[in-house]
Tab-separated table of C-alpha atoms and ligand atoms in Angstrom:
chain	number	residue	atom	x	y	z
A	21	UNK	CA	-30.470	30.669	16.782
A	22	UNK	CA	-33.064	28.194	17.743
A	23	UNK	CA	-31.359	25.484	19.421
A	24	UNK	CA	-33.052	21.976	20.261
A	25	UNK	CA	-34.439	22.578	23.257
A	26	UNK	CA	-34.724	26.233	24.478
A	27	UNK	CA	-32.618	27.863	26.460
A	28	UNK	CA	-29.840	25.403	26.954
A	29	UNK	CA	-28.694	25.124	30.610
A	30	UNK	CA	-24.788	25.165	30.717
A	31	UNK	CA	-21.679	25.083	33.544
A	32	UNK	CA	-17.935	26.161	32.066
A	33	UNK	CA	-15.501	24.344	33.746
A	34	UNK	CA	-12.345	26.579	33.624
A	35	UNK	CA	-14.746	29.938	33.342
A	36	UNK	CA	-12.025	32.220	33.825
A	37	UNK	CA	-9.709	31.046	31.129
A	38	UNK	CA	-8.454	31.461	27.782
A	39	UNK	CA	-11.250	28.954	26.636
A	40	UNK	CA	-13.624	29.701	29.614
A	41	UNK	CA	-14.088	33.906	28.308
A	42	UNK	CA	-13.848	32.792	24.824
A	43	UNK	CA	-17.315	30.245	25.557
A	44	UNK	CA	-18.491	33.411	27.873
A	45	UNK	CA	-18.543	35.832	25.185
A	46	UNK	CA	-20.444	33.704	22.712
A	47	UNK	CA	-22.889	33.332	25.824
A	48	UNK	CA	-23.550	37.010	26.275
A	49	UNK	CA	-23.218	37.934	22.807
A	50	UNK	CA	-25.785	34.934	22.160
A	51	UNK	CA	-30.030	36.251	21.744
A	52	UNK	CA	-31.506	36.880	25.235
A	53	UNK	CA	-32.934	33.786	26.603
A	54	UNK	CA	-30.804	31.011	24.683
A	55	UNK	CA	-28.777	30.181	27.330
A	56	UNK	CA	-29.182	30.179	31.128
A	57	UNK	CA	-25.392	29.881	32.590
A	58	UNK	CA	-26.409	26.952	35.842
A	59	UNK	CA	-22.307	26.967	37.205
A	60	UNK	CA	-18.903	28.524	36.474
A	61	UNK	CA	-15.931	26.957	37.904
A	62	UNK	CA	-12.554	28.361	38.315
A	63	UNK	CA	-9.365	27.645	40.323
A	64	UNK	CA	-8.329	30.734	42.406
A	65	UNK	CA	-9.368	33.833	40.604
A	66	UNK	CA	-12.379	35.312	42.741
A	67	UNK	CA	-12.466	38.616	40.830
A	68	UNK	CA	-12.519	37.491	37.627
A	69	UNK	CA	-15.038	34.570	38.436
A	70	UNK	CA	-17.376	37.026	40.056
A	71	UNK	CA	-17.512	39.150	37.291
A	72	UNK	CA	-17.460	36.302	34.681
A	73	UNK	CA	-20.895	35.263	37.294
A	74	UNK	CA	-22.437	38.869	37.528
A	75	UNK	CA	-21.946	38.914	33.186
A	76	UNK	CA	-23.719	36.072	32.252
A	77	UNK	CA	-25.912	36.144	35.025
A	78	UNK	CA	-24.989	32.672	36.673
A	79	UNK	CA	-26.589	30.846	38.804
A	80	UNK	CA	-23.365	29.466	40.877
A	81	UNK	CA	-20.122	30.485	41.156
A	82	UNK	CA	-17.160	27.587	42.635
A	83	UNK	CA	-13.215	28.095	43.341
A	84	UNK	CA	-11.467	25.379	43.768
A	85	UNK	CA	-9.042	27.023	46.186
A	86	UNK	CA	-11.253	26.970	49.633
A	87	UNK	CA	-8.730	30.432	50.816
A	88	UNK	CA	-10.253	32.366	48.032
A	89	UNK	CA	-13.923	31.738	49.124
A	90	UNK	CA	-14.031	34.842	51.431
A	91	UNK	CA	-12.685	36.893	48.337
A	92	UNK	CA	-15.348	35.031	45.851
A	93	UNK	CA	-18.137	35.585	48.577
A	94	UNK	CA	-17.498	39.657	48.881
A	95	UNK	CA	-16.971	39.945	45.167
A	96	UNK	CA	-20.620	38.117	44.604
A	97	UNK	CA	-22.252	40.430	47.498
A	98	UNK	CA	-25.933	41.578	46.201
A	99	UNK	CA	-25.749	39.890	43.392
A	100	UNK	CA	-27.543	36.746	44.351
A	101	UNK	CA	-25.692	34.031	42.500
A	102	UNK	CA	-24.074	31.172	44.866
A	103	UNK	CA	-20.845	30.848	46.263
A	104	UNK	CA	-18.797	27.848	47.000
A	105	UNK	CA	-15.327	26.653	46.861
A	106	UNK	CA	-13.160	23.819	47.154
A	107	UNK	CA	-12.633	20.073	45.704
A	108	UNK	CA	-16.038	18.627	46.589
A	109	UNK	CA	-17.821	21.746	45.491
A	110	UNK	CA	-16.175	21.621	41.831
A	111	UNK	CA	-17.272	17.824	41.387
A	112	UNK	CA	-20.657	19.213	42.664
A	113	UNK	CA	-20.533	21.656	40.372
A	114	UNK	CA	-19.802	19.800	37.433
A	115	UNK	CA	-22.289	17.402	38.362
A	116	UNK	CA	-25.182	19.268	38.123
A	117	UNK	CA	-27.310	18.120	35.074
A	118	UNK	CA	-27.265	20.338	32.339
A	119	UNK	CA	-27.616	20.551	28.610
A	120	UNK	CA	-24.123	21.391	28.021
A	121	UNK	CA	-20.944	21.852	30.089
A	122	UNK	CA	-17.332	22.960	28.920
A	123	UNK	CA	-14.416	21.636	30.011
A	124	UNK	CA	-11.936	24.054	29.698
A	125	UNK	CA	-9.545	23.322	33.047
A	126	UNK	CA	-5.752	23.830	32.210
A	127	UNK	CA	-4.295	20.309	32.619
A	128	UNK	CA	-5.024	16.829	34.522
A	129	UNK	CA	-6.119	19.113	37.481
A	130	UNK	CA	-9.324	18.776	35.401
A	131	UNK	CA	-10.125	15.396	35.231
A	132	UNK	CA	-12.070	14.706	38.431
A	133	UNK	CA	-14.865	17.223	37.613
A	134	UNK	CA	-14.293	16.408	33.515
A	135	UNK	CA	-15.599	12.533	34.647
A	136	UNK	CA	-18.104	13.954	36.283
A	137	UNK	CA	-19.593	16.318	34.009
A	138	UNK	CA	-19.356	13.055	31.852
A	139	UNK	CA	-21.535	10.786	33.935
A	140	UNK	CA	-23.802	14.005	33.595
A	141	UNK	CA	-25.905	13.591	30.687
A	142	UNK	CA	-26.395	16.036	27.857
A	143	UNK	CA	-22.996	17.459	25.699
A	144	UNK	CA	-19.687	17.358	27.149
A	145	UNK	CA	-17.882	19.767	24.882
A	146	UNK	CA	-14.148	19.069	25.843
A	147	UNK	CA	-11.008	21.720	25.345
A	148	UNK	CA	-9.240	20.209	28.121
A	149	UNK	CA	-6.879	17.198	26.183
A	150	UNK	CA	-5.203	16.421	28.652
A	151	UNK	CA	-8.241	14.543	30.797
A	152	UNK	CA	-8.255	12.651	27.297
A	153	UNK	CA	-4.603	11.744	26.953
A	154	UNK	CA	-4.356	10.844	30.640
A	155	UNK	CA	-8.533	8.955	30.613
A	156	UNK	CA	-9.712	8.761	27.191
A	157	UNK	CA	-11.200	5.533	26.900
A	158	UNK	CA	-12.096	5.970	30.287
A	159	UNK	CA	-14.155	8.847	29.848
A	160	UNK	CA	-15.786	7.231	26.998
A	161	UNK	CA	-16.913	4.790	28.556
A	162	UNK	CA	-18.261	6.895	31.697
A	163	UNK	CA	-19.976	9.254	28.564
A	164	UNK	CA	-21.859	6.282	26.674
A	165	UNK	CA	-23.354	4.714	30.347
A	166	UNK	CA	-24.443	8.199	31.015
A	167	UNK	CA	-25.869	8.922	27.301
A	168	UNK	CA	-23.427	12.395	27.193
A	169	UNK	CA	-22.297	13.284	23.870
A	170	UNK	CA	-18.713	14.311	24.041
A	171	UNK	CA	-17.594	16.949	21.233
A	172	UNK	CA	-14.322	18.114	20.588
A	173	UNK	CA	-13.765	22.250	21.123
A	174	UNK	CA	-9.898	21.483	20.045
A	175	UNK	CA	-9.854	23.411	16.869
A	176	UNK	CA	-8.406	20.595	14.758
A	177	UNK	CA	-10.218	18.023	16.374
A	178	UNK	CA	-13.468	19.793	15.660
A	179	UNK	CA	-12.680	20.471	12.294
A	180	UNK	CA	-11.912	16.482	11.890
A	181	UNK	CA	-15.558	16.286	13.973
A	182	UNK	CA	-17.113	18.372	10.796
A	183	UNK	CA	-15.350	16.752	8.240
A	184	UNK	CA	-16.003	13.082	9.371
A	185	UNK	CA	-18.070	10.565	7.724
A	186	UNK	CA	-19.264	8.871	11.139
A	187	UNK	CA	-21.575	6.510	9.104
A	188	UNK	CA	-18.830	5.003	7.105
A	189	UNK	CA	-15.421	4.558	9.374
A	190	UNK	CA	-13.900	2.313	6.776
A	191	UNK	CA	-13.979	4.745	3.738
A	192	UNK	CA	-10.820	6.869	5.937
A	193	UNK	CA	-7.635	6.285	4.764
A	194	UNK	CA	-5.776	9.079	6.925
A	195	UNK	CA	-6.514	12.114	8.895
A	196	UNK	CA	-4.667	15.081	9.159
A	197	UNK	CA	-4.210	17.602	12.575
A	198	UNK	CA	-2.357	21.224	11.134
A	199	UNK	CA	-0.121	22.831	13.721
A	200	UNK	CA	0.913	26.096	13.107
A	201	UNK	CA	4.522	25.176	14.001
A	202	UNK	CA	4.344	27.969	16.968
A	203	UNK	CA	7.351	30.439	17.139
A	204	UNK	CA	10.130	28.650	16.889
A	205	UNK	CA	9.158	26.717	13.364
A	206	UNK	CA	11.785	28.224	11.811
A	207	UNK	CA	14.578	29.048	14.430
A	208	UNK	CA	18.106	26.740	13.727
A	209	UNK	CA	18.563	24.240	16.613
A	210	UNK	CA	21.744	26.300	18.080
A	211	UNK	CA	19.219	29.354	19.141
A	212	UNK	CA	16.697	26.922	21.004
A	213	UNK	CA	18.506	26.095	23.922
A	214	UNK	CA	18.613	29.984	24.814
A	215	UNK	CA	14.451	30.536	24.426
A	216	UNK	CA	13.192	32.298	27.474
A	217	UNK	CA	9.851	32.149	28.767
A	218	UNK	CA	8.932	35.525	26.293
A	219	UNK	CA	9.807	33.939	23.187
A	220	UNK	CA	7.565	31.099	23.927
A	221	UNK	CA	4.853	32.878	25.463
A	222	UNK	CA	4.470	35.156	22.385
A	223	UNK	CA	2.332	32.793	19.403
A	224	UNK	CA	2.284	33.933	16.572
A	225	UNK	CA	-1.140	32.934	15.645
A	226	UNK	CA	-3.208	31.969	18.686
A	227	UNK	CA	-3.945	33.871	22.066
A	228	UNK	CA	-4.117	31.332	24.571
A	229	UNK	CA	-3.514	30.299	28.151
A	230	UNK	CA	0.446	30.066	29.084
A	231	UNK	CA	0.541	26.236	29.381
A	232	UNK	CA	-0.702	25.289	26.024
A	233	UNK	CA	1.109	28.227	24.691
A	234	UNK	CA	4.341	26.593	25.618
A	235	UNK	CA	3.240	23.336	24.528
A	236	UNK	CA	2.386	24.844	20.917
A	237	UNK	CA	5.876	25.902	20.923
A	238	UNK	CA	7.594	22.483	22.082
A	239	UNK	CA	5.069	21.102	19.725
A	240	UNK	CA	4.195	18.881	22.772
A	241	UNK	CA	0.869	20.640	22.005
A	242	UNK	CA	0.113	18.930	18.672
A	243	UNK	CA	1.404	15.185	20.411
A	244	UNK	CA	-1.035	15.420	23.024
A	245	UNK	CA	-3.210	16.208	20.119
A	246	UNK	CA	-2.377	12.954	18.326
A	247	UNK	CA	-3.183	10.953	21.729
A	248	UNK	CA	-6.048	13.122	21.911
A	249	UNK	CA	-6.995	12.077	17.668
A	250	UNK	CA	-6.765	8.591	18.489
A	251	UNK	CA	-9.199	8.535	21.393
A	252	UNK	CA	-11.782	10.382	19.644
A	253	UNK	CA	-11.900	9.092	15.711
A	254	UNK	CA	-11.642	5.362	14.897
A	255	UNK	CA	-8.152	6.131	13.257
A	256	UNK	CA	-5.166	4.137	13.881
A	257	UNK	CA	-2.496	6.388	15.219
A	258	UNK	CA	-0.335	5.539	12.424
A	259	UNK	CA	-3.044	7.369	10.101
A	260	UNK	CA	-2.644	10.225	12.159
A	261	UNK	CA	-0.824	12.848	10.526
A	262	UNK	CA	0.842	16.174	11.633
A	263	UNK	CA	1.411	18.795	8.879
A	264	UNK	CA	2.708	22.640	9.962
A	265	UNK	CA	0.610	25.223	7.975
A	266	UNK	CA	1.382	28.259	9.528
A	267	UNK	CA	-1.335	30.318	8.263
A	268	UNK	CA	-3.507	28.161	10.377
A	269	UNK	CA	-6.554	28.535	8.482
A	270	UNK	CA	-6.866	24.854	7.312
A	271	UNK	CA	-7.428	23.171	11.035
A	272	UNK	CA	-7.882	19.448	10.140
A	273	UNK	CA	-8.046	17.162	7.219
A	274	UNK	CA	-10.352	13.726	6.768
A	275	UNK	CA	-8.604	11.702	3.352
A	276	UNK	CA	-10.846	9.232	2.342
A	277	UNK	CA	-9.885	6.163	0.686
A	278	UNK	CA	-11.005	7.276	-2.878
A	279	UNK	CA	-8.724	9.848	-2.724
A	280	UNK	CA	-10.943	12.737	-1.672
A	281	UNK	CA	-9.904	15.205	0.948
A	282	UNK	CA	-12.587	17.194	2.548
A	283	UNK	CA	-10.696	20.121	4.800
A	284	UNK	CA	-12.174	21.831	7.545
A	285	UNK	CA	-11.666	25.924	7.286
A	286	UNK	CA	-12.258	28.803	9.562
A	287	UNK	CA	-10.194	32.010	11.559
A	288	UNK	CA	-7.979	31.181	13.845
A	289	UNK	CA	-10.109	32.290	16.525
A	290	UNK	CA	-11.318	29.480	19.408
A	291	UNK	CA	-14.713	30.688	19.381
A	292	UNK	CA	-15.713	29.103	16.007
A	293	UNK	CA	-15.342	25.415	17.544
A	294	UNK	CA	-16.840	26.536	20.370
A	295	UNK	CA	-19.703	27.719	18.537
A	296	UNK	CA	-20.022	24.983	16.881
A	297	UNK	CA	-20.169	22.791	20.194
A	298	UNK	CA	-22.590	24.977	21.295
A	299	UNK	CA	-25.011	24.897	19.519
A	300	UNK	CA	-24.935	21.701	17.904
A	301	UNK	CA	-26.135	19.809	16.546
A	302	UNK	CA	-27.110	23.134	14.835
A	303	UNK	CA	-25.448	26.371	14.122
A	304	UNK	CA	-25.237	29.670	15.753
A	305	UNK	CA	-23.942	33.304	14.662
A	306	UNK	CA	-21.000	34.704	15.744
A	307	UNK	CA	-19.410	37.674	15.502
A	308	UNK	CA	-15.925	36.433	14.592
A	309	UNK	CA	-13.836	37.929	11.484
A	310	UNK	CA	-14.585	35.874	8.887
A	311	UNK	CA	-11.646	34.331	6.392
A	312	UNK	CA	-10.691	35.962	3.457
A	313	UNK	CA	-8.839	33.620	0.739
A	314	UNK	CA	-7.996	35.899	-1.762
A	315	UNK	CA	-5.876	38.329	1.150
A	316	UNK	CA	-4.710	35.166	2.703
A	317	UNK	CA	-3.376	34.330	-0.972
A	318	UNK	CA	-1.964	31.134	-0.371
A	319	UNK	CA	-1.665	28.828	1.897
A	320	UNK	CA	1.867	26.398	2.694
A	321	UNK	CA	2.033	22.867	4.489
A	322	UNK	CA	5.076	21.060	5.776
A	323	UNK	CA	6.290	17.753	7.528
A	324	UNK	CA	7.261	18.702	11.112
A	325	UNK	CA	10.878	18.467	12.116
A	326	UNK	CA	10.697	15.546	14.743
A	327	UNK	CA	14.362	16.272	15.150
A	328	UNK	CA	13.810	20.163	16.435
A	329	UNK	CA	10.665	18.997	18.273
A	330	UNK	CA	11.145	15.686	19.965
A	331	UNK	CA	7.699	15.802	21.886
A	332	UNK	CA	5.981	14.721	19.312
A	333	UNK	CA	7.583	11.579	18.515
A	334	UNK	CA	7.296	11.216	22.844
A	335	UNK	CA	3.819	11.347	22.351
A	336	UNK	CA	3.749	8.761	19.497
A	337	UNK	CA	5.672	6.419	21.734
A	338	UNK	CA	3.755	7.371	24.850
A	339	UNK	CA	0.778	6.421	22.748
A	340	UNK	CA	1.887	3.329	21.528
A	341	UNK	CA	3.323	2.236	24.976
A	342	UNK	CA	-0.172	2.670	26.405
A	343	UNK	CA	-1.552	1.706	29.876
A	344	UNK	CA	-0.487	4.841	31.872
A	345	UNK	CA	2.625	5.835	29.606
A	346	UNK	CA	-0.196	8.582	28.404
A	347	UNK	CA	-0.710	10.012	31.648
A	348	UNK	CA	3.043	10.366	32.569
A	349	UNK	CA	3.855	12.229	29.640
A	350	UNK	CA	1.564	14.667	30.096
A	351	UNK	CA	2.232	14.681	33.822
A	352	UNK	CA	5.882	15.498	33.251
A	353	UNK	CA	5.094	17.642	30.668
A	354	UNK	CA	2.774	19.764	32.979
A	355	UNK	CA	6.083	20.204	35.518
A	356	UNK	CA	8.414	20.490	33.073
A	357	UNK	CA	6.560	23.872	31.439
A	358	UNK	CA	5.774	25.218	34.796
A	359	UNK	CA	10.414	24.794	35.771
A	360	UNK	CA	10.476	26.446	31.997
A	361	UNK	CA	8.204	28.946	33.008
A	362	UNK	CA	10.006	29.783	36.575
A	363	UNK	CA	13.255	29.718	34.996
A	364	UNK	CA	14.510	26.571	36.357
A	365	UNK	CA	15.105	24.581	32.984
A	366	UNK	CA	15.899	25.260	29.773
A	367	UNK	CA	13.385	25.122	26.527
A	368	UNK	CA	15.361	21.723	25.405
A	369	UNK	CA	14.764	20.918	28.866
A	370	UNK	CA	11.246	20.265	28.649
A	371	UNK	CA	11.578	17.920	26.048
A	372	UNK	CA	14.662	15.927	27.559
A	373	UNK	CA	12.527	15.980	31.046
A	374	UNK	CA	9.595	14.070	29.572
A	375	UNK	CA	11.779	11.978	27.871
A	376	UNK	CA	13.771	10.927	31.319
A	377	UNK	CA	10.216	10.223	33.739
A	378	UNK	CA	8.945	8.228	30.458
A	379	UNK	CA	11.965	6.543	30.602
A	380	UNK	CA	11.839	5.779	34.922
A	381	UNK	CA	8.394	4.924	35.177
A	382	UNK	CA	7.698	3.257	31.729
A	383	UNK	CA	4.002	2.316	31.102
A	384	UNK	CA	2.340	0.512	34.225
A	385	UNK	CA	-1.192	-0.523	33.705
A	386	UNK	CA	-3.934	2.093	34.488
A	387	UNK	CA	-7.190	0.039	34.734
A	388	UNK	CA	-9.038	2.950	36.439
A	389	UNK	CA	-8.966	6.938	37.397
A	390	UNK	CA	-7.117	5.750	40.557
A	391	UNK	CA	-4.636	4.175	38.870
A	392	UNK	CA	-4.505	6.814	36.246
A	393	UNK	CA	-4.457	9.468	39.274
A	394	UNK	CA	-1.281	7.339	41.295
A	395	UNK	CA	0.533	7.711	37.833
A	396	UNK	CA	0.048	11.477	37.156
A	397	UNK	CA	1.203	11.810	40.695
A	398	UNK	CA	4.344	9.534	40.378
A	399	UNK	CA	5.662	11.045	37.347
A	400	UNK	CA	5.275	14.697	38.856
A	401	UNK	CA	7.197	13.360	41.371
A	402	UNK	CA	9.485	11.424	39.445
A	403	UNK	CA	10.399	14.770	37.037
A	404	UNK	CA	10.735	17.031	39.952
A	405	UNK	CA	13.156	14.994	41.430
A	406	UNK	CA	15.053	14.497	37.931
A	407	UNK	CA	15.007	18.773	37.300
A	408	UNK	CA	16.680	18.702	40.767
A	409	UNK	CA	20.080	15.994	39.127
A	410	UNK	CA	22.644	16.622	37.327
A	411	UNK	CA	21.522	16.801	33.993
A	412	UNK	CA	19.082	19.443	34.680
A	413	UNK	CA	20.956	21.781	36.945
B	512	NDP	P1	-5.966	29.070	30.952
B	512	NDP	O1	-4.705	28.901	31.693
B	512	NDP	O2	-6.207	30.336	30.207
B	512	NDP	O3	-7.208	28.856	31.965
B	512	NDP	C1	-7.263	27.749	32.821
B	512	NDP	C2	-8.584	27.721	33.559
B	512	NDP	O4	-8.602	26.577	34.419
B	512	NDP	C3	-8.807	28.937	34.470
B	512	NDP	O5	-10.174	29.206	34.520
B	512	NDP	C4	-8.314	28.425	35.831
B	512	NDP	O6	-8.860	29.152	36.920
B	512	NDP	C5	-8.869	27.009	35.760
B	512	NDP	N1	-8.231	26.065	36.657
B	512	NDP	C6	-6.923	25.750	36.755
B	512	NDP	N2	-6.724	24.786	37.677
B	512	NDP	C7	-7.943	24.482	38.185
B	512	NDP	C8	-8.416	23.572	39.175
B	512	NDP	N3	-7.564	22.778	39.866
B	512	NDP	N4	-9.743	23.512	39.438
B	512	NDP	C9	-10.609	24.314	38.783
B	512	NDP	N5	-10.220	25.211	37.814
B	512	NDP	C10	-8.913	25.283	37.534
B	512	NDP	O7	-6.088	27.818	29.987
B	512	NDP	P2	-6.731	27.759	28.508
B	512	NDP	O8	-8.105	28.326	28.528
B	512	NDP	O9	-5.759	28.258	27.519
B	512	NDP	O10	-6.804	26.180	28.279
B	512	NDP	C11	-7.770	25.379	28.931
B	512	NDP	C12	-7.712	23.987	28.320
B	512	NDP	O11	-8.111	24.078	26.950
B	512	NDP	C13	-6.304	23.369	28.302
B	512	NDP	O12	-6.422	22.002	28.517
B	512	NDP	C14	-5.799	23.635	26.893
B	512	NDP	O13	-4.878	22.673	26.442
B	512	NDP	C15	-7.099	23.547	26.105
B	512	NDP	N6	-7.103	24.293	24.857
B	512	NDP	C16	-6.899	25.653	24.893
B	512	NDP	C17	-6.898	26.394	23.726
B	512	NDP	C18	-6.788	27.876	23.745
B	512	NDP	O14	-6.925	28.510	22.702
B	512	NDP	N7	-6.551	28.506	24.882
B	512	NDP	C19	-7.077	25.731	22.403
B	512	NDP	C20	-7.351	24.320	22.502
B	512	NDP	C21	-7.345	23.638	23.688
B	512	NDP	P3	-8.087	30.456	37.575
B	512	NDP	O15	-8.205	31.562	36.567
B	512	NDP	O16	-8.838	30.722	38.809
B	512	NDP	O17	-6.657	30.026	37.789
């Protein structure tokens, strides 16, 4: 691959992730030379950042969690790359100008360093949704002042990336995000309320971190996703569409208002965005499996069941709420899968949760990250305190 400018000088935000190894392995896998990894930033995991550091031969290596710097500094011994850890060190970290950072934090924990990779300069390739349900515009804004490119790694909202006439935003009549309906598409409404943490954590298509793996089966995932559509593509949300095609092959759709779909195809495998972010504005090998139609055979779509999965119409009314309505959701929705997760609620729980902080803290203006950051903190408040009443106990 011969990129723009040679090699391109990258951080991964999140290195130790599902998204973090994924980027990692297209990294080492890449020719010698076409990438020089500057930072790789993780939350508490010193083994696996130190050898994520000592693989792709980084310069830096940053926890988040000061305690685990000891651990991070003995893993890193000899092997000359950096160590440093805590809060200040991960905006540091992010702020280093490069060519091309990844956001791939789990959650809002990553939008302090996301901003500043964003006032950074160069490509911002973004996994991390929730820094753009909670601060899209935000972060847009922060991204144009800067010159940064931002690029979608979401696999349907990088397939709407490649599809996308950018020259000509009136000729779009719709766009569409696929979900693979996760796996519970098909289970009656009586066996949802027993789901235990297994049943969610096991996808049917996707390997992924636990978080979004329980969103994908609350179908939270693909509402954040519409939040997430509407802050990227100049697309109304009500021309934002949600089909289920559970082969997952088909990741997004642009319709275009003489009637023309053009469909964005690959694997269900999270390195082929990535990839693409990459290298672009170019392409790059990889090594992934590559499709083949006539095995798949055919291929199904489906309206979602908004009665089964009430997240998404949340998200729709999160959305059109606005000011910080956004940011609670996902906020509540963050505690919520984590009292799933330990047991504490029920799968319909997570759902009915969201619905009850959205419902006690509305949609208060969120003029900046401070504001944005006083909301996310309120409504984690606000839904632990709810889990602990009556109607969650
Ligand atoms: P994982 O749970 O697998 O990984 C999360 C990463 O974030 C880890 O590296 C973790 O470090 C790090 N982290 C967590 N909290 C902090 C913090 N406070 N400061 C610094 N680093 C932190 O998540 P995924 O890779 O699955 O997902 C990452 C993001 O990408 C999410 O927003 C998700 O919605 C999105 N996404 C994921 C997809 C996927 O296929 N996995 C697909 C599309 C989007 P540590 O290991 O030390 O805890």
């Amino acid at each position: 691959m011969a990129l723009n400018r040679e090699p391109r000088r990258l951080t991964v935000l999140g290195a130790t992730g599902s998204i973090g190894r994924a980027t990692l392995d297209l990294i080492a896998e890449a020719p010698p030379g076409t990438f020089v990894v500057e930072a790789l930033v993780a939350n508490g995991n010193a083994e696996a950042l130190a050898a994520a550091a000592r693989r792709v031969g980084a310069r830096l290596a940053v926890l988040a969690d000061d305690a685990a710097l000891p651990a991070l500094r003995s893993a890193l011994a000899g092997s000359g790359i950096r160590a440093e850890a805590g809060p200040q060190a991960v905006l540091a970290a992010a702020a280093i100008p490069v060519d091309w950072t990844m956001a791939a934090i789990v959650g809002a924990a990553g939008l302090p360093a996301t901003m500043a990779a964003a006032a950074g300069g160069g490509i911002l390739s973004i996994a991390n949704k929730e820094c753009l349900v909670c601060a899209g515009a935000m972060l847009r804004r922060v991204a144009e002042a800067a010159g940064t490119t931002l690029l979608p790694a979401d696999s349907e909202h990088n397939a709407i990336f490649q599809a996308l006439d950018r020259t000509a935003p009136a000729s779009v009549e719709r766009i569409v995000l696929t979900a693979s309906g996760g796996p519970f598409r098909d289970w009656p409404a009586e066996r949802m309320r027993a789901i235990r943490p297994q049943d969610a954590l096991n996808h049917p298509v996707w390997r992924m971190g636990a978080k979004v793996t329980v969103d994908s089966a609350t179908m939270m995932n693909k509402g954040l996703e519409v939040i997430e559509a509407a802050c990227l593509f100049p697309v109304p949300p009500d021309r934002i569409e949600v089909l289920v095609h559970p082969e997952a092959v088909v990741h997004g759709i642009v319709q275009y208002v003489d009637g023309s779909m053009l469909a964005q195809m690959g694997p269900p495998d999270m390195r082929v965005p990535i990839a693409h972010t990459l290298a672009w504005p170019r392409r790059m090998a990889t090594a992934t499996r590559r499709l083949d139609l006539a095995s798949l055979g055919r291929m199904t779509f489906e309206p979602p069941d908004l009665e089964r999965f009430p997240a998404l119409t949340l998200a729709r009314q999160a959305l059109a709420a606005g000011g910080a309505a956004p940011t609670i959701l996902n906020a509540a929705n963050e505690v919520a899968v984590q009292l799933f997760l330990d047991g504490r609620i029920d799968f319909l729980g997570i759902a009915a949760l969201v619905a009850a902080a959205l419902d006690r803290l509305g949609a208060p203006a969120a003029p900046d990250l401070e504001a944005v950051l006083e909301a996310d903190a309120a409504a984690r408040r606000t839904a632990l305190a709810l889990a602990a009443g009556p109607a969650f106990a």
